[in-house]
CSV table of C-alpha atoms in Angstrom, one decimal:
chain,number,residue,atom,x,y,z
A,246,UNK,CA,3.3,-5.9,-4.4
A,247,UNK,CA,4.1,-5.2,-0.7
A,248,UNK,CA,1.6,-5.8,2.0
A,249,UNK,CA,-0.2,-2.6,2.8
A,250,UNK,CA,-1.9,-2.1,6.2
A,251,UNK,CA,-4.0,0.4,8.1
A,252,UNK,CA,-4.4,0.8,11.9
A,253,UNK,CA,-7.5,-1.0,13.2
A,254,UNK,CA,-8.3,2.0,15.5
A,255,UNK,CA,-8.7,4.1,12.3
A,256,UNK,CA,-10.9,1.5,10.6
A,257,UNK,CA,-13.1,1.2,13.7
A,258,UNK,CA,-13.5,5.0,13.9
A,259,UNK,CA,-14.5,5.1,10.3
A,260,UNK,CA,-17.0,2.3,10.8
A,261,UNK,CA,-18.5,4.1,13.8
A,262,UNK,CA,-18.7,7.3,11.7
A,263,UNK,CA,-20.5,5.5,8.9
A,264,UNK,CA,-23.0,4.0,11.4
A,265,UNK,CA,-23.7,7.5,12.8
A,266,UNK,CA,-24.5,8.6,9.2
A,267,UNK,CA,-27.3,5.9,9.1
A,268,UNK,CA,-25.5,2.9,7.5
A,269,UNK,CA,-25.9,-0.5,9.0
A,270,UNK,CA,-22.8,-2.0,10.4
A,271,UNK,CA,-23.7,-5.5,9.3
A,272,UNK,CA,-24.2,-4.4,5.7
A,273,UNK,CA,-20.8,-2.7,5.8
A,274,UNK,CA,-18.9,-5.6,7.2
A,275,UNK,CA,-20.7,-8.9,6.7
A,276,UNK,CA,-18.4,-11.5,5.2
A,277,UNK,CA,-15.3,-9.3,5.3
A,278,UNK,CA,-12.1,-11.1,6.4
A,279,UNK,CA,-10.6,-9.6,9.5
A,280,UNK,CA,-13.9,-8.2,10.9
A,281,UNK,CA,-15.6,-9.8,14.0
A,282,UNK,CA,-19.0,-8.5,15.2
A,283,UNK,CA,-18.7,-5.5,12.9
A,284,UNK,CA,-15.3,-4.4,14.2
A,285,UNK,CA,-11.6,-4.9,13.3
A,286,UNK,CA,-9.4,-6.2,16.1
A,287,UNK,CA,-8.9,-3.5,18.7
A,288,UNK,CA,-5.1,-3.4,18.3
A,289,UNK,CA,-2.7,-3.7,15.5
A,290,UNK,CA,-3.0,-3.4,11.7
A,291,UNK,CA,-5.4,-4.8,9.1
A,292,UNK,CA,-5.0,-4.9,5.3
A,293,UNK,CA,-5.7,-1.7,3.4
A,294,UNK,CA,-8.1,-3.7,1.1
A,295,UNK,CA,-10.4,-4.1,4.1
A,296,UNK,CA,-10.9,-0.3,4.5
A,297,UNK,CA,-11.3,0.1,0.7
A,298,UNK,CA,-14.0,-2.6,0.5
A,299,UNK,CA,-15.9,-1.0,3.4
A,300,UNK,CA,-15.9,2.4,1.6
A,301,UNK,CA,-17.1,0.7,-1.6
A,302,UNK,CA,-20.0,-0.9,0.3
A,303,UNK,CA,-20.7,2.5,1.9
A,304,UNK,CA,-21.1,4.0,-1.6
A,305,UNK,CA,-23.5,1.3,-2.6
A,306,UNK,CA,-25.5,1.8,0.6
A,307,UNK,CA,-25.7,5.6,0.6
A,308,UNK,CA,-26.5,8.2,-2.0
A,309,UNK,CA,-25.1,11.1,0.1
A,310,UNK,CA,-22.3,12.7,-1.9
A,311,UNK,CA,-21.0,14.3,1.3
A,312,UNK,CA,-20.6,11.0,3.2
A,313,UNK,CA,-16.8,10.9,3.0
A,314,UNK,CA,-16.4,14.5,4.2
A,315,UNK,CA,-18.9,14.0,7.0
A,316,UNK,CA,-17.2,10.9,8.4
A,317,UNK,CA,-13.7,12.3,8.0
A,318,UNK,CA,-14.4,15.7,9.6
A,319,UNK,CA,-16.0,14.0,12.7
A,320,UNK,CA,-13.4,11.3,13.4
A,321,UNK,CA,-12.3,11.5,17.0
A,322,UNK,CA,-8.7,12.5,17.8
A,323,UNK,CA,-8.1,9.1,19.3
A,324,UNK,CA,-8.3,7.6,15.8
A,325,UNK,CA,-4.9,9.1,14.9
A,326,UNK,CA,-3.2,7.9,18.1
A,327,UNK,CA,0.3,9.3,18.6
A,328,UNK,CA,0.0,11.5,15.5
A,329,UNK,CA,-2.8,13.5,17.2
A,330,UNK,CA,-0.7,14.1,20.2
A,331,UNK,CA,2.3,15.3,18.2
A,332,UNK,CA,0.1,17.6,16.1
A,333,UNK,CA,-1.6,19.0,19.2
A,334,UNK,CA,1.7,20.0,20.8
A,335,UNK,CA,3.5,21.3,17.7
A,336,UNK,CA,4.6,24.9,17.9
A,337,UNK,CA,2.8,26.1,14.7
A,338,UNK,CA,0.2,24.9,12.3
A,339,UNK,CA,2.9,24.3,9.7
A,340,UNK,CA,4.9,22.2,12.0
A,341,UNK,CA,1.7,20.2,12.8
A,342,UNK,CA,1.0,19.6,9.1
A,343,UNK,CA,4.5,18.4,8.4
A,344,UNK,CA,4.5,16.0,11.4
A,345,UNK,CA,1.2,14.6,10.1
A,346,UNK,CA,2.7,14.0,6.7
A,347,UNK,CA,5.7,12.3,8.2
A,348,UNK,CA,3.9,10.0,10.6
A,349,UNK,CA,0.8,9.2,8.7
A,350,UNK,CA,2.3,5.9,7.7
A,351,UNK,CA,1.9,4.8,11.3
A,352,UNK,CA,-1.9,5.0,10.7
A,353,UNK,CA,-2.3,3.9,7.1
A,354,UNK,CA,-0.5,2.7,4.0
A,355,UNK,CA,-3.6,3.5,1.9
A,356,UNK,CA,-2.0,6.8,0.7
A,357,UNK,CA,0.1,9.6,1.9
A,358,UNK,CA,0.2,13.4,2.0
A,359,UNK,CA,3.2,15.1,0.3
A,360,UNK,CA,3.8,18.8,1.3
A,361,UNK,CA,5.1,21.2,-1.3
A,362,UNK,CA,5.6,24.9,-1.4
A,363,UNK,CA,2.5,26.7,-2.8
A,364,UNK,CA,2.9,29.2,-5.6
A,365,UNK,CA,2.5,32.7,-4.0
A,366,UNK,CA,3.4,31.4,-0.6
A,367,UNK,CA,2.0,28.8,1.8
A,368,UNK,CA,1.8,25.0,1.6
A,369,UNK,CA,0.0,22.4,-0.5
A,370,UNK,CA,-0.7,18.9,0.8
A,371,UNK,CA,-1.2,16.4,-2.1
A,372,UNK,CA,-2.8,13.1,-1.3
A,373,UNK,CA,-1.5,10.2,-3.3
A,374,UNK,CA,-3.3,6.8,-2.9
A,375,UNK,CA,-1.2,3.7,-2.8
A,376,UNK,CA,-1.6,1.2,-5.6
A,377,UNK,CA,-3.3,-1.9,-4.3
A,378,UNK,CA,-5.4,-4.8,-5.6
A,379,UNK,CA,-8.5,-2.9,-4.4
A,380,UNK,CA,-8.8,0.6,-5.8
A,381,UNK,CA,-9.6,3.5,-3.6
A,382,UNK,CA,-13.0,5.2,-3.8
A,383,UNK,CA,-13.3,9.0,-3.9
A,384,UNK,CA,-15.5,8.9,-0.8
A,385,UNK,CA,-12.5,7.4,1.1
A,386,UNK,CA,-10.2,10.1,-0.3
A,387,UNK,CA,-12.8,12.7,0.8
A,388,UNK,CA,-12.7,11.3,4.3
A,389,UNK,CA,-8.9,11.6,4.5
A,390,UNK,CA,-9.0,15.1,3.2
A,391,UNK,CA,-11.7,16.1,5.7
A,392,UNK,CA,-9.7,14.6,8.6
A,393,UNK,CA,-6.7,16.8,7.6
A,394,UNK,CA,-8.6,19.9,6.6
A,395,UNK,CA,-11.5,20.0,9.0
A,396,UNK,CA,-9.8,22.0,11.8
A,397,UNK,CA,-8.8,25.6,12.1
A,398,UNK,CA,-7.2,27.4,10.5
A,399,UNK,CA,-9.2,26.6,7.4
A,400,UNK,CA,-7.5,26.0,4.0
A,401,UNK,CA,-7.8,28.5,1.3
A,402,UNK,CA,-8.6,25.8,-1.3
A,403,UNK,CA,-9.4,22.1,-1.4
A,404,UNK,CA,-9.5,20.1,-4.6
A,405,UNK,CA,-11.3,16.7,-4.7
A,406,UNK,CA,-10.8,14.0,-7.2
A,407,UNK,CA,-13.3,13.2,-10.0
A,408,UNK,CA,-17.0,14.2,-10.1
A,409,UNK,CA,-16.3,17.3,-12.2
A,410,UNK,CA,-20.1,17.6,-12.9
A,411,UNK,CA,-21.0,17.8,-9.2
A,412,UNK,CA,-21.9,21.2,-7.6
A,413,UNK,CA,-19.0,22.1,-5.2
A,414,UNK,CA,-21.1,24.4,-3.0
A,415,UNK,CA,-22.3,21.8,-0.4
A,416,UNK,CA,-18.7,20.5,-0.1
A,417,UNK,CA,-17.4,24.0,0.4
A,418,UNK,CA,-20.1,24.7,3.0
A,419,UNK,CA,-19.1,21.6,5.0
A,420,UNK,CA,-15.3,22.3,4.8
A,421,UNK,CA,-15.6,26.0,5.3
A,422,UNK,CA,-13.4,26.9,2.3
A,423,UNK,CA,-13.5,27.0,-1.5
A,424,UNK,CA,-13.7,23.6,-3.1
A,425,UNK,CA,-13.0,22.5,-6.7
A,426,UNK,CA,-14.2,19.2,-8.1
A,427,UNK,CA,-12.7,17.1,-10.9
A,428,UNK,CA,-9.1,17.3,-9.8
A,429,UNK,CA,-6.6,14.5,-10.8
A,430,UNK,CA,-5.3,14.5,-7.2
A,431,UNK,CA,-6.8,15.7,-3.9
A,432,UNK,CA,-5.0,18.7,-2.6
A,433,UNK,CA,-5.3,21.0,0.4
A,434,UNK,CA,-3.9,24.6,0.2
A,435,UNK,CA,-2.9,26.7,3.2
A,436,UNK,CA,-1.7,30.3,3.0
A,437,UNK,CA,1.3,31.7,4.9
A,438,UNK,CA,-0.8,33.3,7.6
A,439,UNK,CA,-2.4,29.9,8.4
A,440,UNK,CA,1.0,28.2,8.6
A,441,UNK,CA,2.3,30.7,11.1
A,442,UNK,CA,-0.7,30.2,13.5
A,443,UNK,CA,0.5,29.0,16.9
A,444,UNK,CA,-1.1,25.9,18.3
A,445,UNK,CA,-3.0,26.9,21.5
A,446,UNK,CA,-1.8,25.0,24.6
A,447,UNK,CA,1.1,23.3,22.9
A,448,UNK,CA,3.6,21.8,25.3
A,449,UNK,CA,7.1,21.5,23.7
A,450,UNK,CA,8.3,18.9,26.3
A,451,UNK,CA,5.2,16.7,25.6
A,452,UNK,CA,5.8,17.1,21.8
A,453,UNK,CA,9.4,16.0,22.1
A,454,UNK,CA,8.5,13.0,24.1
A,455,UNK,CA,5.9,11.9,21.6
A,456,UNK,CA,8.2,12.7,18.7
A,457,UNK,CA,10.7,10.3,20.1
A,458,UNK,CA,8.1,7.7,20.5
A,459,UNK,CA,6.8,8.2,17.0
A,460,UNK,CA,10.3,7.9,15.6
A,461,UNK,CA,10.8,4.6,17.4
A,462,UNK,CA,7.5,3.4,16.0
A,463,UNK,CA,8.5,4.5,12.5
A,464,UNK,CA,11.9,2.8,12.7
A,465,UNK,CA,10.2,-0.4,13.9
A,466,UNK,CA,7.7,-0.2,11.2
A,467,UNK,CA,10.4,0.1,8.5
A,468,UNK,CA,12.2,-3.0,9.9
A,469,UNK,CA,8.9,-5.0,9.9
A,470,UNK,CA,7.9,-3.7,6.5
A,471,UNK,CA,11.3,-4.9,5.2
A,472,UNK,CA,10.8,-8.4,6.6
A,473,UNK,CA,7.3,-8.7,5.2
A,474,UNK,CA,8.6,-7.4,1.8
A,475,UNK,CA,11.4,-10.0,1.8
A,476,UNK,CA,9.1,-12.8,2.7
A,477,UNK,CA,6.6,-11.9,-0.1
A,478,UNK,CA,9.5,-11.6,-2.5
A,479,UNK,CA,10.7,-15.1,-1.6
A,480,UNK,CA,7.2,-16.5,-2.1
A,481,UNK,CA,7.1,-14.9,-5.5
A,482,UNK,CA,10.5,-16.4,-6.4
A,483,UNK,CA,9.7,-19.9,-5.1
A,484,UNK,CA,6.1,-19.9,-6.3
A,485,UNK,CA,3.1,-20.0,-4.0
A,486,UNK,CA,2.7,-23.7,-4.6
A,487,UNK,CA,6.2,-24.5,-3.4
A,488,UNK,CA,6.9,-21.8,-0.8
A,489,UNK,CA,6.8,-23.0,2.8
A,490,UNK,CA,8.4,-21.8,6.1
A,491,UNK,CA,11.7,-23.7,5.7
A,492,UNK,CA,12.2,-22.6,2.0
A,493,UNK,CA,11.3,-19.0,2.6
A,494,UNK,CA,13.5,-18.9,5.8
A,495,UNK,CA,16.4,-20.1,3.7
A,496,UNK,CA,15.7,-17.3,1.1
A,497,UNK,CA,15.7,-14.5,3.7
A,498,UNK,CA,18.7,-16.0,5.6
A,499,UNK,CA,17.4,-17.2,8.9
A,500,UNK,CA,16.1,-20.3,10.6
A,501,UNK,CA,12.4,-21.3,10.3
A,502,UNK,CA,11.8,-20.6,14.0
A,503,UNK,CA,13.5,-17.2,13.8
A,504,UNK,CA,11.3,-16.3,10.8
A,505,UNK,CA,8.1,-17.3,12.6
A,506,UNK,CA,9.1,-15.3,15.7
A,507,UNK,CA,10.0,-12.2,13.7
A,508,UNK,CA,6.7,-12.4,11.7
A,509,UNK,CA,4.8,-12.7,15.0
A,510,UNK,CA,6.6,-9.6,16.3
A,511,UNK,CA,5.5,-7.8,13.1
A,512,UNK,CA,1.9,-8.8,13.8
A,513,UNK,CA,1.5,-11.3,11.0
A,514,UNK,CA,2.4,-14.9,10.1
A,515,UNK,CA,3.7,-16.9,7.2
A,516,UNK,CA,0.3,-18.3,6.5
A,517,UNK,CA,-1.2,-14.8,6.3
A,518,UNK,CA,1.4,-13.5,4.0
A,519,UNK,CA,1.2,-16.5,1.7
A,520,UNK,CA,-2.6,-16.3,1.5
A,521,UNK,CA,-2.4,-12.5,0.9
A,522,UNK,CA,0.1,-13.1,-2.0
A,523,UNK,CA,-2.1,-15.8,-3.4
A,524,UNK,CA,-5.3,-13.7,-3.3
A,525,UNK,CA,-3.6,-10.6,-4.9
A,526,UNK,CA,-2.4,-12.8,-7.7
A,527,UNK,CA,-5.8,-14.5,-7.9
A,528,UNK,CA,-7.5,-11.1,-8.4
A,529,UNK,CA,-5.0,-10.1,-11.1
A,530,UNK,CA,-5.3,-13.4,-13.0
A,531,UNK,CA,-9.1,-13.4,-12.7
A,532,UNK,CA,-9.4,-9.9,-14.1
A,533,UNK,CA,-6.5,-9.7,-16.6
A,534,UNK,CA,-6.2,-13.3,-17.9
A,535,UNK,CA,-8.3,-15.7,-19.8
A,536,UNK,CA,-7.1,-18.7,-17.7
A,537,UNK,CA,-9.9,-20.8,-16.2
A,538,UNK,CA,-10.6,-20.8,-12.5
A,539,UNK,CA,-9.2,-24.3,-12.3
A,540,UNK,CA,-6.0,-23.3,-14.0
A,541,UNK,CA,-5.6,-20.3,-11.7
A,542,UNK,CA,-6.2,-22.5,-8.7
A,543,UNK,CA,-3.5,-24.9,-9.8
A,544,UNK,CA,-1.1,-22.1,-10.6
A,545,UNK,CA,-1.5,-20.7,-7.1
A,546,UNK,CA,-0.8,-24.0,-5.4
A,547,UNK,CA,-4.3,-25.2,-4.5
A,548,UNK,CA,-4.9,-28.9,-4.7
A,549,UNK,CA,-8.6,-28.5,-5.3
A,550,UNK,CA,-10.5,-25.8,-7.2
A,551,UNK,CA,-13.1,-25.8,-4.4
A,552,UNK,CA,-10.5,-24.9,-1.8
A,553,UNK,CA,-9.4,-22.0,-4.0
A,554,UNK,CA,-13.0,-20.8,-4.5
A,555,UNK,CA,-13.6,-20.9,-0.7
A,556,UNK,CA,-10.4,-18.9,-0.1
A,557,UNK,CA,-11.4,-16.2,-2.7
A,558,UNK,CA,-14.9,-16.0,-1.2
A,559,UNK,CA,-13.4,-15.6,2.3
A,560,UNK,CA,-10.9,-13.0,1.2
A,561,UNK,CA,-12.7,-11.0,-1.4
A,562,UNK,CA,-16.3,-11.6,-0.3
A,563,UNK,CA,-17.5,-13.2,-3.5
A,564,UNK,CA,-16.7,-16.2,-5.7
A,565,UNK,CA,-14.0,-16.3,-8.4
A,566,UNK,CA,-16.6,-16.4,-11.2
A,567,UNK,CA,-18.6,-13.5,-9.7
A,568,UNK,CA,-15.4,-11.5,-9.2
A,569,UNK,CA,-14.4,-12.0,-12.8
A,570,UNK,CA,-17.9,-11.3,-14.1
A,571,UNK,CA,-18.1,-8.1,-12.1
A,572,UNK,CA,-14.9,-6.9,-13.8
A,573,UNK,CA,-16.3,-7.7,-17.3
A,574,UNK,CA,-14.2,-10.7,-18.1
A,575,UNK,CA,-16.1,-13.5,-19.9
A,576,UNK,CA,-16.6,-16.6,-17.7
A,577,UNK,CA,-14.8,-19.8,-18.6
């Protein structure tokens, strides 16, 4: 499994939105790895699992079914960084949507929009969540849909995942368009007239300048993603108990110093990638196997079960036994 990340500026905007809706910041973030004083680091990327755990906590703290839509529709444009600038200066609304779909990865690996032609004319955006150790909550999907659909021109139809029994009327009122619940995938439909709508105040020169910048970021992201993927693959090949900087550097074909420098440029480190690999494997083994906590600890290269338990608690916010029990696996 490749490391999936999300921009910290987006995470912080979501947290601010949840707080505006009455949730306590401490309850949303306490004990979560990568959060300091209720916020993610101001620059860079954090793991997708962090955002997903925040949204799971939000569901536990709130009984408002519209929470995701409210937060997503009120996110500031700054949360989307260069993507917002490119969209604001696109020639037409269709161009704006296609740019969003292309550059969304600069904001988040948690999922992506895929544009397809809509039957009868127009365009459909389908949101596909990424597979990760932490599953995505429908509230989080709602927030992403609202961020994409909550501006004019309005969609002609939005479909939201799950909750087939829920009345769609309040959702439709908030989004300003028809809504269907219970879909297998979240979608946003725009008709041909909406797509042809010109963007007021669009500056083609500013658009082109920011498109070039976005493309450079995208190319750099792909290079860094390739490096992270290769390092994690080498850890899997060598085994998390045997993998270290020299052995992994040899696998990826560079010196240890070069590997550490390149990882630093990618905003990560060997220690972070190794621990991420271990924790994702730990979750899978705790949930899907009958191996004891001590056996899993040894398999993942921990010399002491207590050290493994502390790592799990720090990463996942709970103990290995509690994590396993929560997933319905008998304790051993």
